[in-house]
Short mmCIF file of C-alpha atoms in Angstrom, two decimals:
data_model
loop_
_atom_site.label_atom_id
_atom_site.label_comp_id
_atom_site.label_asym_id
_atom_site.label_seq_id
_atom_site.Cartn_x
_atom_site.Cartn_y
_atom_site.Cartn_z
CA UNK A 1 0.00 0.00 0.00
CA UNK A 2 2.84 2.35 0.88
CA UNK A 3 4.60 1.62 -2.40
CA UNK A 4 1.40 2.35 -4.32
CA UNK A 5 0.99 5.73 -2.60
CA UNK A 6 4.58 6.52 -3.47
CA UNK A 7 3.99 5.72 -7.16
CA UNK A 8 0.89 7.93 -7.21
CA UNK A 9 2.80 10.80 -5.59
CA UNK A 10 5.57 10.44 -8.15
CA UNK A 11 3.09 10.55 -11.03
CA UNK A 12 1.35 13.61 -9.58
CA UNK A 13 4.70 15.30 -9.18
CA UNK A 14 5.55 14.59 -12.79
CA UNK A 15 2.22 16.00 -13.98
CA UNK A 16 2.75 19.18 -11.93
CA UNK A 17 6.24 19.62 -13.38
CA UNK A 18 4.94 19.15 -16.92
CA UNK A 19 2.17 21.69 -16.37
CA UNK A 20 4.65 24.21 -14.97
CA UNK A 21 6.94 23.77 -17.95
CA UNK A 22 4.03 24.29 -20.35
CA UNK A 23 3.04 27.43 -18.46
CA UNK A 24 6.59 28.76 -18.61
CA UNK A 25 6.96 28.07 -22.29
CA UNK A 26 3.75 29.92 -23.12
CA UNK A 27 4.38 32.94 -20.87
CA UNK A 28 5.90 36.07 -22.43
CA UNK A 29 9.65 36.33 -21.94
CA UNK A 30 11.27 39.14 -19.99
CA UNK A 31 13.75 41.21 -21.97
CA UNK A 32 14.32 39.86 -25.52
CA UNK A 33 17.69 38.14 -25.91
CA UNK A 34 18.78 40.45 -28.72
CA UNK A 35 18.21 43.51 -26.52
CA UNK A 36 19.98 41.90 -23.58
CA UNK A 37 23.05 41.27 -25.70
CA UNK A 38 23.02 44.81 -27.04
CA UNK A 39 22.66 46.66 -23.73
CA UNK A 40 25.08 44.46 -21.81
CA UNK A 41 27.72 44.73 -24.51
CA UNK A 42 27.40 48.49 -24.38
CA UNK A 43 27.39 48.54 -20.57
CA UNK A 44 30.73 46.74 -20.53
CA UNK A 45 32.38 50.19 -20.81
CA UNK A 46 31.64 50.70 -17.09
CA UNK A 47 30.11 54.16 -17.49
CA UNK A 48 27.14 55.45 -15.53
CA UNK A 49 25.16 56.24 -18.66
CA UNK A 50 25.49 52.70 -20.00
CA UNK A 51 24.60 51.08 -16.67
CA UNK A 52 21.66 53.47 -16.27
CA UNK A 53 20.42 52.70 -19.78
CA UNK A 54 20.66 48.95 -19.11
CA UNK A 55 18.72 49.35 -15.86
CA UNK A 56 16.01 51.45 -17.49
CA UNK A 57 15.68 49.02 -20.38
CA UNK A 58 15.30 46.02 -18.10
CA UNK A 59 12.77 47.95 -16.03
CA UNK A 60 10.75 48.69 -19.16
CA UNK A 61 10.43 44.93 -19.69
CA UNK A 62 9.51 44.33 -16.01
CA UNK A 63 12.74 42.38 -15.67
CA UNK A 64 14.22 42.07 -12.13
CA UNK A 65 17.72 42.32 -13.63
CA UNK A 66 17.06 46.08 -13.55
CA UNK A 67 17.99 46.04 -9.86
CA UNK A 68 21.48 44.69 -10.56
CA UNK A 69 22.12 47.41 -13.12
CA UNK A 70 20.80 50.20 -10.90
CA UNK A 71 23.18 48.93 -8.21
CA UNK A 72 26.04 49.03 -10.71
CA UNK A 73 25.08 52.57 -11.71
CA UNK A 74 25.00 53.62 -8.05
CA UNK A 75 28.54 52.28 -7.57
CA UNK A 76 30.13 53.73 -10.73
CA UNK A 77 33.46 55.51 -10.23
CA UNK A 78 34.26 58.35 -10.56
CA UNK A 79 31.32 59.26 -8.38
CA UNK A 80 29.05 62.11 -9.58
CA UNK A 81 25.65 63.63 -8.96
CA UNK A 82 24.21 60.83 -11.11
CA UNK A 83 24.92 58.08 -8.57
CA UNK A 84 22.16 59.22 -6.15
CA UNK A 85 19.68 58.96 -9.04
CA UNK A 86 20.29 55.23 -9.12
CA UNK A 87 20.11 55.01 -5.32
CA UNK A 88 16.75 56.79 -5.35
CA UNK A 89 15.48 54.44 -8.09
CA UNK A 90 16.40 51.43 -5.95
CA UNK A 91 14.51 52.91 -3.00
CA UNK A 92 11.46 53.34 -5.21
CA UNK A 93 11.65 49.78 -6.53
CA UNK A 94 12.09 48.06 -3.17
CA UNK A 95 9.28 50.05 -1.52
CA UNK A 96 6.64 48.02 -3.37
CA UNK A 97 8.69 45.52 -5.37
CA UNK A 98 7.38 47.09 -8.56
CA UNK A 99 9.17 48.11 -11.74
CA UNK A 100 7.97 50.89 -14.06
CA UNK A 101 7.28 48.69 -17.05
CA UNK A 102 5.36 48.78 -20.30
CA UNK A 103 2.01 47.15 -20.97
CA UNK A 104 2.66 45.42 -24.29
CA UNK A 105 1.52 41.82 -24.95
CA UNK A 106 5.12 40.60 -24.85
CA UNK A 107 5.83 42.08 -21.43
CA UNK A 108 5.12 39.98 -18.37
CA UNK A 109 2.81 41.93 -16.08
CA UNK A 110 2.55 41.95 -12.29
CA UNK A 111 4.91 42.60 -9.41
CA UNK A 112 8.42 41.55 -10.33
CA UNK A 113 9.98 41.45 -6.85
CA UNK A 114 9.04 40.95 -3.25
CA UNK A 115 8.96 44.34 -1.53
CA UNK A 116 11.63 45.01 1.08
CA UNK A 117 11.04 48.05 3.30
CA UNK A 118 14.47 47.53 4.86
CA UNK A 119 16.22 47.75 1.48
CA UNK A 120 13.97 50.62 0.38
CA UNK A 121 14.88 52.72 3.40
CA UNK A 122 18.57 51.90 3.04
CA UNK A 123 18.69 53.06 -0.58
CA UNK A 124 16.55 56.14 0.04
CA UNK A 125 18.82 57.09 2.94
CA UNK A 126 21.89 56.62 0.75
CA UNK A 127 20.39 58.90 -1.90
CA UNK A 128 19.33 61.51 0.65
CA UNK A 129 22.73 61.33 2.30
CA UNK A 130 24.25 62.21 -1.06
CA UNK A 131 21.91 65.16 -1.56
CA UNK A 132 19.07 63.78 -3.67
CA UNK A 133 16.10 66.13 -2.98
CA UNK A 134 13.50 63.62 -4.18
CA UNK A 135 14.85 61.05 -1.74
CA UNK A 136 14.21 63.48 1.13
CA UNK A 137 10.55 63.70 0.15
CA UNK A 138 10.26 59.96 -0.48
CA UNK A 139 11.76 59.14 2.92
CA UNK A 140 9.20 61.39 4.59
CA UNK A 141 6.41 59.63 2.67
CA UNK A 142 7.91 56.20 3.38
CA UNK A 143 7.94 56.77 7.15
CA UNK A 144 4.58 58.52 7.22
CA UNK A 145 2.92 55.54 5.50
CA UNK A 146 4.39 53.27 8.17
CA UNK A 147 3.23 55.39 11.08
CA UNK A 148 6.70 56.64 12.07
CA UNK A 149 5.85 60.28 12.71
CA UNK A 150 9.25 61.20 14.16
CA UNK A 151 11.23 59.94 11.14
CA UNK A 152 8.72 61.44 8.72
CA UNK A 153 9.08 64.80 10.47
CA UNK A 154 12.87 64.67 10.13
CA UNK A 155 12.74 64.34 6.37
CA UNK A 156 9.83 66.76 6.00
CA UNK A 157 11.91 69.39 7.80
CA UNK A 158 14.98 68.75 5.65
CA UNK A 159 12.99 68.87 2.43
CA UNK A 160 11.32 72.10 3.62
CA UNK A 161 14.67 73.80 4.26
CA UNK A 162 15.93 72.80 0.83
CA UNK A 163 12.78 73.67 -1.13
CA UNK A 164 11.98 76.86 0.86
CA UNK A 165 8.47 75.54 1.57
CA UNK A 166 6.76 72.45 3.03
CA UNK A 167 4.93 69.83 0.99
CA UNK A 168 1.18 69.52 1.46
CA UNK A 169 1.49 65.97 2.77
CA UNK A 170 3.80 67.08 5.59
CA UNK A 171 1.04 69.19 7.18
CA UNK A 172 3.76 71.50 8.46
CA UNK A 173 3.68 73.69 10.47
CA UNK A 174 0.36 72.51 11.98
CA UNK A 175 1.71 69.00 12.53
CA UNK A 176 4.08 70.20 15.27
CA UNK A 177 2.24 73.27 16.54
CA UNK A 178 2.35 74.02 20.27
CA UNK A 179 -0.28 72.38 22.48
CA UNK A 180 -3.37 74.35 23.61
CA UNK A 181 -1.75 74.89 27.02
CA UNK A 182 1.30 76.47 25.37
CA UNK A 183 3.68 73.54 25.80
CA UNK A 184 5.67 72.34 22.82
CA UNK A 185 4.44 69.41 20.76
CA UNK A 186 5.60 66.00 22.13
CA UNK A 187 7.64 65.32 18.98
CA UNK A 188 9.41 68.65 19.41
CA UNK A 189 10.08 67.96 23.09
CA UNK A 190 11.65 64.60 22.22
CA UNK A 191 13.87 66.21 19.58
CA UNK A 192 15.00 68.80 22.15
CA UNK A 193 15.91 66.05 24.62
CA UNK A 194 17.87 64.07 22.05
CA UNK A 195 19.64 67.16 20.69
CA UNK A 196 20.74 68.19 24.17
CA UNK A 197 22.17 64.69 24.68
CA UNK A 198 24.33 65.17 21.58
CA UNK A 199 22.35 63.35 18.88
CA UNK A 200 23.57 65.03 15.68
CA UNK A 201 20.47 64.24 13.60
CA UNK A 202 18.22 65.62 16.33
CA UNK A 203 20.41 68.74 16.45
CA UNK A 204 19.77 69.24 12.72
CA UNK A 205 16.03 68.72 13.31
CA UNK A 206 16.05 71.27 16.11
CA UNK A 207 18.00 73.76 14.01
CA UNK A 208 15.52 73.35 11.17
CA UNK A 209 12.57 74.08 13.46
CA UNK A 210 14.24 77.22 14.74
CA UNK A 211 15.12 78.35 11.23
CA UNK A 212 11.60 77.73 9.94
CA UNK A 213 9.75 78.88 13.05
CA UNK A 214 7.82 75.61 13.06
CA UNK A 215 7.15 74.06 16.45
CA UNK A 216 9.42 76.68 18.07
CA UNK A 217 9.85 80.46 17.80
CA UNK A 218 11.88 81.46 14.76
CA UNK A 219 15.49 82.16 15.66
CA UNK A 220 18.16 81.90 12.97
CA UNK A 221 21.04 82.40 15.39
CA UNK A 222 19.84 79.49 17.52
CA UNK A 223 19.27 77.43 14.35
CA UNK A 224 22.84 78.03 13.25
CA UNK A 225 24.16 77.07 16.67
CA UNK A 226 22.43 73.67 16.49
CA UNK A 227 23.46 73.11 12.89
CA UNK A 228 27.07 73.78 13.82
CA UNK A 229 26.95 71.37 16.74
CA UNK A 230 25.80 68.66 14.34
CA UNK A 231 28.27 69.75 11.67
CA UNK A 232 31.17 69.53 14.10
CA UNK A 233 30.24 65.88 14.58
CA UNK A 234 30.53 65.32 10.84
CA UNK A 235 26.80 65.35 10.13
CA UNK A 236 26.46 66.24 6.45
CA UNK A 237 23.08 67.97 6.86
CA UNK A 238 24.46 70.05 9.72
CA UNK A 239 27.25 71.17 7.40
CA UNK A 240 25.00 71.79 4.41
CA UNK A 241 22.31 73.65 6.35
CA UNK A 242 24.96 75.79 8.07
CA UNK A 243 26.13 76.76 4.59
CA UNK A 244 22.60 77.43 3.34
CA UNK A 245 21.64 79.58 6.32
CA UNK A 246 24.84 81.62 6.12
CA UNK A 247 24.59 81.88 2.34
CA UNK A 248 20.95 82.94 2.39
CA UNK A 249 21.33 85.23 5.38
CA UNK A 250 17.85 84.95 6.81
CA UNK A 251 16.02 84.61 10.13
CA UNK A 252 18.35 87.15 11.71
CA UNK A 253 21.60 85.57 10.48
CA UNK A 254 24.07 87.86 8.72
CA UNK A 255 24.98 86.68 5.24
CA UNK A 256 28.56 85.38 5.06
CA UNK A 257 29.51 83.71 1.79
CA UNK A 258 33.04 82.87 2.87
CA UNK A 259 31.83 81.01 5.94
CA UNK A 260 29.08 79.37 3.90
CA UNK A 261 31.58 78.15 1.32
CA UNK A 262 33.63 76.53 4.08
CA UNK A 263 30.67 74.48 5.29
CA UNK A 264 29.65 73.55 1.76
CA UNK A 265 33.19 72.29 1.11
CA UNK A 266 32.94 69.97 4.13
CA UNK A 267 29.59 68.60 2.93
CA UNK A 268 30.87 68.21 -0.61
CA UNK A 269 33.78 66.13 0.69
CA UNK A 270 31.15 63.64 1.91
CA UNK A 271 29.73 63.27 -1.63
CA UNK A 272 26.77 65.53 -0.88
CA UNK A 273 26.45 66.79 -4.43
CA UNK A 274 24.12 69.70 -3.62
CA UNK A 275 27.07 71.23 -1.78
CA UNK A 276 28.98 71.62 -5.05
CA UNK A 277 29.54 75.28 -5.86
CA UNK A 278 27.29 75.33 -8.93
CA UNK A 279 24.40 73.95 -6.88
CA UNK A 280 24.79 75.92 -3.66
CA UNK A 281 25.15 79.25 -5.42
CA UNK A 282 21.83 78.57 -7.10
CA UNK A 283 20.12 77.50 -3.87
CA UNK A 284 21.13 80.58 -1.87
CA UNK A 285 19.42 82.92 -4.33
CA UNK A 286 16.33 84.59 -2.99
CA UNK A 287 13.23 82.59 -4.07
CA UNK A 288 9.92 84.05 -5.15
CA UNK A 289 8.53 83.15 -1.71
CA UNK A 290 10.46 82.83 1.57
CA UNK A 291 9.81 82.51 5.29
CA UNK A 292 11.04 86.08 5.80
#
């Protein structure tokens, strides 16, 4: 009886394998072989543009090999402002496991990868740490969707400093407004505690609130003090925001381009591409609308 059951199981297994092979043979392929050969031959030159093109082509065909090529693009040397583009793309992909693909009959539809929030956050943070403005916004959205208000606030504040204004989804400044009894918002109080204990990221958060006048009274001098405390610990946003505040000369801070350039140089040395001279000179120009 046992032997008979074993034979039946073997036959069923064979039928299942045959059906799976039939299904695979009839399903649309991923990227056509001729295109694979073309893009990978071109990408052998090791340049960012070639790796980026390979990644985008694979993504068009909903092919998971896009991830490998975005990773190669992110690691290309010499490093440039392009690398964070690939890092931000990887954050986007791993958030939902989805590729931006076409809808043609020869393109396999559906989710190509299993989502990985851990990988998504890591790549978004890498991109934001290298100055990618979109990554700042996407990190805020990423944490907000997962109920992490403190982390969402951090990236909302940083994006607001860079863009001169908050996004609608951040709900700033109402999101951290003082309580009805006049006490500061609990999130603000926690940031103050952590900043006073020497947490560099919290010091940047606190500086941003003082500079913006959100959650705390506006005080550019106090903002700069907290930015510098973070910057002295090597925090790239502390360095960059010190440069921006000195370069813009707002919220009661006297404009000092020489001092600003010094802080931008420190941030640039950490591959924060927005701290390059071409970029920072553009960002310190007076916008159409400011907090002043």
